[in-house]
PDB file of C-alpha atoms and ligand atoms in Angstrom:
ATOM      1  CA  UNK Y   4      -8.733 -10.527 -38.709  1.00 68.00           C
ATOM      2  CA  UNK Y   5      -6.959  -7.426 -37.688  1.00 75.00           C
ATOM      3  CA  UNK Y   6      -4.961  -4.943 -39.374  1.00 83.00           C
ATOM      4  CA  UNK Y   7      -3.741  -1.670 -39.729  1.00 86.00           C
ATOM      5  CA  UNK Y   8      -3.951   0.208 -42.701  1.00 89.00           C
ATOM      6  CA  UNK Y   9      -2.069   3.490 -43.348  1.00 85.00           C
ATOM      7  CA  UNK Y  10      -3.777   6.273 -45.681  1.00 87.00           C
ATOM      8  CA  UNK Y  11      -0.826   8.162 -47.486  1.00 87.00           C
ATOM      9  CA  UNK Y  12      -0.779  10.881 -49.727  1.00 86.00           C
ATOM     10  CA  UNK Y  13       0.145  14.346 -50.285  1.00 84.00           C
ATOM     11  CA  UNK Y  14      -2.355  17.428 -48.602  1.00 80.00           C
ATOM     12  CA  UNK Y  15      -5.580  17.477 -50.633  1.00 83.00           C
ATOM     13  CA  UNK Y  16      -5.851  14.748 -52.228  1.00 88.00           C
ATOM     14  CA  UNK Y  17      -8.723  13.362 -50.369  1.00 87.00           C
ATOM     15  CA  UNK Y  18      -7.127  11.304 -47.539  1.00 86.00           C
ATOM     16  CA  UNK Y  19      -9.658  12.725 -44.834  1.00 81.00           C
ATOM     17  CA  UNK Y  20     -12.581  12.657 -46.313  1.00 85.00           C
ATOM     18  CA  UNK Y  21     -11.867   8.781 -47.757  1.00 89.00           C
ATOM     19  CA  UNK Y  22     -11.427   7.924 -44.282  1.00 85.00           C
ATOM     20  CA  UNK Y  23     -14.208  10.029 -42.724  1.00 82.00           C
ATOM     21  CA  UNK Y  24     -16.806   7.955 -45.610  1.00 85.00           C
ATOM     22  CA  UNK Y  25     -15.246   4.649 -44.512  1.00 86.00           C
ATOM     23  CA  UNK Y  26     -15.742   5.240 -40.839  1.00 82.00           C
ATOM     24  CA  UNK Y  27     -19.168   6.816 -41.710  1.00 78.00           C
ATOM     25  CA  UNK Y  28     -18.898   9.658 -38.965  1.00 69.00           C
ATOM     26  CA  UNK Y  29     -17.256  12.876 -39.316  1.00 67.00           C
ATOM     27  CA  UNK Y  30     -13.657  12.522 -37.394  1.00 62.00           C
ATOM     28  CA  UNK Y  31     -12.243  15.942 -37.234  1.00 45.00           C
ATOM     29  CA  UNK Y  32      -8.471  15.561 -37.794  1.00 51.00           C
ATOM     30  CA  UNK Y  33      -7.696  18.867 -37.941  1.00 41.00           C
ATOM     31  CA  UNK Y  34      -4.947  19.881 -35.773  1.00 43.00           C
ATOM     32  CA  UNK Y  35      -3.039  23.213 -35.420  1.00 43.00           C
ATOM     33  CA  UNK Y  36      -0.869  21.021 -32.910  1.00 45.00           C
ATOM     34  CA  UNK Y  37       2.249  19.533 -34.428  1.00 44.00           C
ATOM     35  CA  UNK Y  38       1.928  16.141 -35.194  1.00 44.00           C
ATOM     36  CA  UNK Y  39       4.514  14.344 -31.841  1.00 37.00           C
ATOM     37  CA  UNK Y  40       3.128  10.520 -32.358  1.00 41.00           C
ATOM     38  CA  UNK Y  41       5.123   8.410 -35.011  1.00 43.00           C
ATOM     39  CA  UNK Y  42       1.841   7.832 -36.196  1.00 48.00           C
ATOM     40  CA  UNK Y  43      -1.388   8.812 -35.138  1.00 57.00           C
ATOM     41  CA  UNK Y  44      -4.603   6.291 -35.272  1.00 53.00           C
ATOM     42  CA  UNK Y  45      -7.634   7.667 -36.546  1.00 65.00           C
ATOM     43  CA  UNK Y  46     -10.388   4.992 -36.623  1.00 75.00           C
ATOM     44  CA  UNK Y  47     -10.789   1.712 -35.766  1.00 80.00           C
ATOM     45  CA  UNK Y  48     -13.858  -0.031 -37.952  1.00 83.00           C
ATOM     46  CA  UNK Y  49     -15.078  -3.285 -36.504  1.00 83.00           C
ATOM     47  CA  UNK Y  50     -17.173  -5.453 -38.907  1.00 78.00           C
ATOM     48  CA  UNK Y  51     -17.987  -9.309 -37.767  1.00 79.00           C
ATOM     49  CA  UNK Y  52     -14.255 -10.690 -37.108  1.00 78.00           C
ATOM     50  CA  UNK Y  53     -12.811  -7.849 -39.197  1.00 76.00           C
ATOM     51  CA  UNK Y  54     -10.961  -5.148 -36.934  1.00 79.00           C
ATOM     52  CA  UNK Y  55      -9.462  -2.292 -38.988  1.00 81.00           C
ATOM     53  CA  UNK Y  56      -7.005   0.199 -38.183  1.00 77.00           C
ATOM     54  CA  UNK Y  57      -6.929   2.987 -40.126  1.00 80.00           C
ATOM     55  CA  UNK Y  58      -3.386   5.211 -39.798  1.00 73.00           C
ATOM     56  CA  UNK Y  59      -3.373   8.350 -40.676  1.00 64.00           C
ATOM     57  CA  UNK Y  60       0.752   9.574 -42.171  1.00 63.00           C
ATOM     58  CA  UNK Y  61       1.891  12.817 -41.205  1.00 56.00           C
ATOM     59  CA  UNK Y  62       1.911  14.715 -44.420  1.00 57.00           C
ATOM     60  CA  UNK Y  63       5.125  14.927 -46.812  1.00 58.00           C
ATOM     61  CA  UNK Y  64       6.607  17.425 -47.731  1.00 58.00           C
ATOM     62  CA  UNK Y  65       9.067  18.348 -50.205  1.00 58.00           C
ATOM     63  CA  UNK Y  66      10.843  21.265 -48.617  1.00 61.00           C
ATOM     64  CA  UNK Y  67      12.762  19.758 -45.772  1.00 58.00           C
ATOM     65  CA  UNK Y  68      13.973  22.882 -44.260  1.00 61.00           C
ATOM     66  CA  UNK Y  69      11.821  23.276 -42.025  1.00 66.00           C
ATOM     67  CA  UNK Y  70      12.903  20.841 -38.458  1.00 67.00           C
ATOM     68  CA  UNK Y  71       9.327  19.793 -38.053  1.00 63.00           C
ATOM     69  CA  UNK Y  72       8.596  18.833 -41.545  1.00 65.00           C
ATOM     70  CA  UNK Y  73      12.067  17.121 -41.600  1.00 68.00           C
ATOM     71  CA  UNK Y  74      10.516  14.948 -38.738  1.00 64.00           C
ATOM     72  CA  UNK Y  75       7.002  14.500 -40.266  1.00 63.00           C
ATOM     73  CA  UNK Y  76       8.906  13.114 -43.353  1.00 66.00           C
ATOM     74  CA  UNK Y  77      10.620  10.943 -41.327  1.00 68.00           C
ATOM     75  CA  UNK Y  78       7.733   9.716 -39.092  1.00 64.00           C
ATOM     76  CA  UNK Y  79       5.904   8.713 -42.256  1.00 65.00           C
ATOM     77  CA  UNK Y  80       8.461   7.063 -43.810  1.00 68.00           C
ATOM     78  CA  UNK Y  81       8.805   4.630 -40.711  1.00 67.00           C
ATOM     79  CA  UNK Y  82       5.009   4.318 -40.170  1.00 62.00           C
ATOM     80  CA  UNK Y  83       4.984   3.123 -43.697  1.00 69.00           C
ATOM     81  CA  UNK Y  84       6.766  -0.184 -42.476  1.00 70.00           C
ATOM     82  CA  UNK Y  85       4.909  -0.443 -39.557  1.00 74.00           C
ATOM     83  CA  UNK Y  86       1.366  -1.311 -41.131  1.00 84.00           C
ATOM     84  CA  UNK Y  87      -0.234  -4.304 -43.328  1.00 91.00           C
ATOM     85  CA  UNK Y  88      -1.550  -2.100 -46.112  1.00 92.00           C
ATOM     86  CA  UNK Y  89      -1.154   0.898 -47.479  1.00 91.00           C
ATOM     87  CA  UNK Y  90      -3.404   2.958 -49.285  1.00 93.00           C
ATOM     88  CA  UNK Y  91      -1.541   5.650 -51.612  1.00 94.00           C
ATOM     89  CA  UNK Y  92      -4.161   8.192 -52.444  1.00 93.00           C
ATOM     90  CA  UNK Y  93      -3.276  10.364 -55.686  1.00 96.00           C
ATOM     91  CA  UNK Y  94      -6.041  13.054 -56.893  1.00 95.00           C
ATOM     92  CA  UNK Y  95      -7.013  12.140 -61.050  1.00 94.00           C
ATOM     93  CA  UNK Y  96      -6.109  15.166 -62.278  1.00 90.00           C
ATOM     94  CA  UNK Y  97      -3.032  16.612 -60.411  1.00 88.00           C
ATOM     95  CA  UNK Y  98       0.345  15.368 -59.681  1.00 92.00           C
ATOM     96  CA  UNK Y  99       2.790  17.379 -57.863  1.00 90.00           C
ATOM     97  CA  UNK Y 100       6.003  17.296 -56.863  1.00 88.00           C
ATOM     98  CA  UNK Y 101       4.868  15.958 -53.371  1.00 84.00           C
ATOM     99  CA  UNK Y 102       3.101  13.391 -55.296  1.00 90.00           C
ATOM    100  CA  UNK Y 103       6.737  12.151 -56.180  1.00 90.00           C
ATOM    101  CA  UNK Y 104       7.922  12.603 -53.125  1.00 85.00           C
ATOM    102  CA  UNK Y 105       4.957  10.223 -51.230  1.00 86.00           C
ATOM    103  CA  UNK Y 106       5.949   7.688 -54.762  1.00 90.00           C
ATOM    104  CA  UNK Y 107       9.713   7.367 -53.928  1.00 87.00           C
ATOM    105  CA  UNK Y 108       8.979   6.779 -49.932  1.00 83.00           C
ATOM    106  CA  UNK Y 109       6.388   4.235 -51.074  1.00 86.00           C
ATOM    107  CA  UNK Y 110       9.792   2.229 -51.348  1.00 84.00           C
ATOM    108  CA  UNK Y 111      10.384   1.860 -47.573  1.00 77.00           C
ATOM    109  CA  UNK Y 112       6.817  -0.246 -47.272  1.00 83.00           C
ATOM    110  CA  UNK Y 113       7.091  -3.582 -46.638  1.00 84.00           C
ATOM    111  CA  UNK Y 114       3.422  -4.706 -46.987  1.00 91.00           C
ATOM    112  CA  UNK Y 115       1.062  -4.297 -49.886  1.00 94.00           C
ATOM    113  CA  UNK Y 116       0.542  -1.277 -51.445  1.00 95.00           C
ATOM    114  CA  UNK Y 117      -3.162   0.349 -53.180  1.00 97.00           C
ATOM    115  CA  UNK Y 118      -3.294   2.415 -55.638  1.00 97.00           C
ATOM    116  CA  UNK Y 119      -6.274   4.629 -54.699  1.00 97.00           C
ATOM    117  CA  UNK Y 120      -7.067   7.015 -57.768  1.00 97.00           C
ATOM    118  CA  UNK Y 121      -9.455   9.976 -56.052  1.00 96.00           C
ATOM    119  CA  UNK Y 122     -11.864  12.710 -57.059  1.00 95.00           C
ATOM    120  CA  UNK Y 123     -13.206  10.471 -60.040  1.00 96.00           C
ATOM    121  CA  UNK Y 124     -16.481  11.671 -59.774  1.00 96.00           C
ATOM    122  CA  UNK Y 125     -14.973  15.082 -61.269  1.00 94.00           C
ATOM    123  CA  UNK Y 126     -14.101  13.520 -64.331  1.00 93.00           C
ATOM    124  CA  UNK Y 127     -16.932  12.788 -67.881  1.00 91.00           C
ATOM    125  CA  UNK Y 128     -15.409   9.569 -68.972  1.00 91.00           C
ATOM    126  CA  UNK Y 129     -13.661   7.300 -66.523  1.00 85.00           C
ATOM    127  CA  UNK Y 130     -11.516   6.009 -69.316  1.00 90.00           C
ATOM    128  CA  UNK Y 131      -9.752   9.265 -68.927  1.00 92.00           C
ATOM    129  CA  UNK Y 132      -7.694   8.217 -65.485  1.00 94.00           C
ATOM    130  CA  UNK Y 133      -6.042   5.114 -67.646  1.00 94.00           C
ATOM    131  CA  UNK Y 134      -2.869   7.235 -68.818  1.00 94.00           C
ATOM    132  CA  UNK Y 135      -2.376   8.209 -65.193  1.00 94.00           C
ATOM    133  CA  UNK Y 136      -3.031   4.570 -64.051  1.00 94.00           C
ATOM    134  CA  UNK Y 137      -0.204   2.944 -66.793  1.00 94.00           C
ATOM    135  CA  UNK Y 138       2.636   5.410 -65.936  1.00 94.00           C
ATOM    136  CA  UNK Y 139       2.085   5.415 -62.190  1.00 95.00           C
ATOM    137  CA  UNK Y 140       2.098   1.550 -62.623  1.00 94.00           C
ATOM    138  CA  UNK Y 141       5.496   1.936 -64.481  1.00 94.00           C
ATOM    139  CA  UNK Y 142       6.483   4.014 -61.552  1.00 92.00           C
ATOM    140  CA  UNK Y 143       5.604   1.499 -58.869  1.00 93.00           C
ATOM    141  CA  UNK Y 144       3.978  -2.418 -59.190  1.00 92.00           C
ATOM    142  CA  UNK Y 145       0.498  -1.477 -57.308  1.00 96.00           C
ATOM    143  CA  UNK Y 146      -0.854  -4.549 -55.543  1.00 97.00           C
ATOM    144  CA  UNK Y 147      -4.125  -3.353 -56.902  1.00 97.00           C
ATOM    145  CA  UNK Y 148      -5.670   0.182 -58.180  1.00 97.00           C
ATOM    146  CA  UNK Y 149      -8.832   1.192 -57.272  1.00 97.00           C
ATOM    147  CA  UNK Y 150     -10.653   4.944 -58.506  1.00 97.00           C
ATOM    148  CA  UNK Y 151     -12.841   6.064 -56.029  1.00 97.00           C
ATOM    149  CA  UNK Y 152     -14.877   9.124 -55.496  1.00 96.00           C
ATOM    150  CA  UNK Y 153     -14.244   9.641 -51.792  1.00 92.00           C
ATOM    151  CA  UNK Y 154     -16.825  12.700 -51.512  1.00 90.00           C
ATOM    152  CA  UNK Y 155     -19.515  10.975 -53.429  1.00 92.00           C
ATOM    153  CA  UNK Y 156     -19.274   7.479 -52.222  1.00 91.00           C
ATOM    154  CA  UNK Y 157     -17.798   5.301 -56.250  1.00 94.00           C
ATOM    155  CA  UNK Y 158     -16.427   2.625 -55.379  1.00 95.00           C
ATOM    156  CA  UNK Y 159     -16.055   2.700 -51.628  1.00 90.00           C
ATOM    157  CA  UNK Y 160     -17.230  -0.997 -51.363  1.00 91.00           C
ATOM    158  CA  UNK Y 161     -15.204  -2.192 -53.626  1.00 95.00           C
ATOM    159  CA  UNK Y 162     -12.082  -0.435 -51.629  1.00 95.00           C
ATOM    160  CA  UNK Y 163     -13.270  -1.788 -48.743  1.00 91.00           C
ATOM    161  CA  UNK Y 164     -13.291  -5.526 -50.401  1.00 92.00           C
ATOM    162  CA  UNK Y 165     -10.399  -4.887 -51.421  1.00 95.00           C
ATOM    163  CA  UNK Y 166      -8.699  -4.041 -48.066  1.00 93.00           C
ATOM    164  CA  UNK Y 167     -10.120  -6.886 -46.475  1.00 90.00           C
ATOM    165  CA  UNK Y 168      -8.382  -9.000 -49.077  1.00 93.00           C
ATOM    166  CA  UNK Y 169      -4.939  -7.789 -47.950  1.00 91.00           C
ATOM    167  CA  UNK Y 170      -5.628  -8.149 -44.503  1.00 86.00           C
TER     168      UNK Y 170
HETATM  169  P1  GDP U  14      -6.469  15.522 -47.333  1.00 96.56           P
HETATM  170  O1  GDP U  14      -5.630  16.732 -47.143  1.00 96.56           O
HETATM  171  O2  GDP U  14      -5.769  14.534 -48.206  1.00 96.56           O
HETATM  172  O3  GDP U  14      -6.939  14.932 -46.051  1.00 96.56           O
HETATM  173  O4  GDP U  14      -7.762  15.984 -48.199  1.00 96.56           O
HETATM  174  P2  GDP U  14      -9.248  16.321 -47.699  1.00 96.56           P
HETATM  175  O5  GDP U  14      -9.972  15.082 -47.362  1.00 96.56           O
HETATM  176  O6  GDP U  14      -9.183  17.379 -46.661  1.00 96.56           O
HETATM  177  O7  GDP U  14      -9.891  16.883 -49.054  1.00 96.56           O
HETATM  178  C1  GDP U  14      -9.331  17.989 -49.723  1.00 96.56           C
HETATM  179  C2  GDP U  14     -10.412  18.634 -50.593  1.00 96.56           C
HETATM  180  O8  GDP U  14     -10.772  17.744 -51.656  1.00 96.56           O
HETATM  181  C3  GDP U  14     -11.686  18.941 -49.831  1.00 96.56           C
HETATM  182  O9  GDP U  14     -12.184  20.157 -50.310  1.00 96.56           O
HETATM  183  C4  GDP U  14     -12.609  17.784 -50.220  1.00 96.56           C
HETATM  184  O10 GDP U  14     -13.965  18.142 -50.165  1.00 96.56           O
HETATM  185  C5  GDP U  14     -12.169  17.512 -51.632  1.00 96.56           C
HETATM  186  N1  GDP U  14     -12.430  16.117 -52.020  1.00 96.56           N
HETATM  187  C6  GDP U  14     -12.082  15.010 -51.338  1.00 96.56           C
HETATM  188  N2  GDP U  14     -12.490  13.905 -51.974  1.00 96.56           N
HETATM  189  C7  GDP U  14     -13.130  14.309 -53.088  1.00 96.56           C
HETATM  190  C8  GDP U  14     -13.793  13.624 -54.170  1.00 96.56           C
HETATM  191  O11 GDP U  14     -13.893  12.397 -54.229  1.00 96.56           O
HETATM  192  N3  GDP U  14     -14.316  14.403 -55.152  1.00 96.56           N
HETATM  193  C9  GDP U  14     -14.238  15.763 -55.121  1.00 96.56           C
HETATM  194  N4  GDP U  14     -14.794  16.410 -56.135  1.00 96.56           N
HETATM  195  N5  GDP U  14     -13.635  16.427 -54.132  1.00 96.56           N
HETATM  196  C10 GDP U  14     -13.087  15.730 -53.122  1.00 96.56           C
HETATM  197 MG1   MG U  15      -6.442  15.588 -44.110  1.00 96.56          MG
END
């Protein structure tokens, strides 16, 4: 099995480090370059048959006026319906208006869609991410919604599992 799987999100939320965990190495993806590929591949992760292909989205951004953000927004709207899976990364406790932005592009995928609830690890009581979890999934019909602690490691297996079901 092979597939790619494209890690979206607004700036912050965690995207990096989630992917830097699941390829267990450090990637630097820092760039002061502007971002010229549609999309730009980050890590393939080879386990048994399993070949993944993890996309990284140029960031969205909500004010357009800029030419090279108009083009980022543009590149990850089409990379969106270029990949089996996407993983929509939101951070528990903030949601901004690029948030929304990332939401209402979700639209243009054509393949499955994870909710990936971040930074979990920050919070006492896990029960307190359910609010967010009901009115995003009013928002949107998530495939599936997993919280993770990217930095600390919750639940990055069960990601992973699920990923590999989608794929
Ligand atoms: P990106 O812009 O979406 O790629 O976000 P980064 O991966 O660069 O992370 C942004 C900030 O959030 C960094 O300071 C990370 O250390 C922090 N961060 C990422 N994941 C977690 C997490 O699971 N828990 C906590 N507490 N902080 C996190
Ligand atoms: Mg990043």
């Amino acid at each position: 099995r092979c597939g790619f799987v494209a890690i979206v999100g607004r700036p912050n939320v965690g995207k990096s480090t989630l992917l830097n965990h699941i390829l267990g190495q450090k990637i630097s993806i820092t760039s002061r370059k502007p971002q010229t590929t549609r999309h730009q591949v980050l890590g393939i992760k080879t386990e048994g048959n399993n070949q993944f292909i993890y996309v990284d989205t140029p960031g969205l951004h909500v004010k357009e006026e800029k030419a090279l953000n108009r083009y980022m927004n543009r590149a990850a709207s089409s990379a969106m319906k270029d990949v089996d899976l996407v993983l929509f990364v939101v951070d528990r406790d903030r949601w901004t208006d690029d948030d929304e932005l990332v939401l209402r592009n979700l639209k243009n995928a054509r393949c499955p869609i994870v909710l990936v609830i971040n930074k979990v690890d920050r919070l006492d009581d896990k029960g307190q991410i359910l609010p967010l979890i009901e009115a995003l999934q009013t928002r949107h019909n998530f495939d599936d919604v997993v919280p993770v602690s990217a930095l600390r490691g919750h639940n990055r297996e069960e990601l992973e599992g699920v990923i590999a079901r989608f794929l």
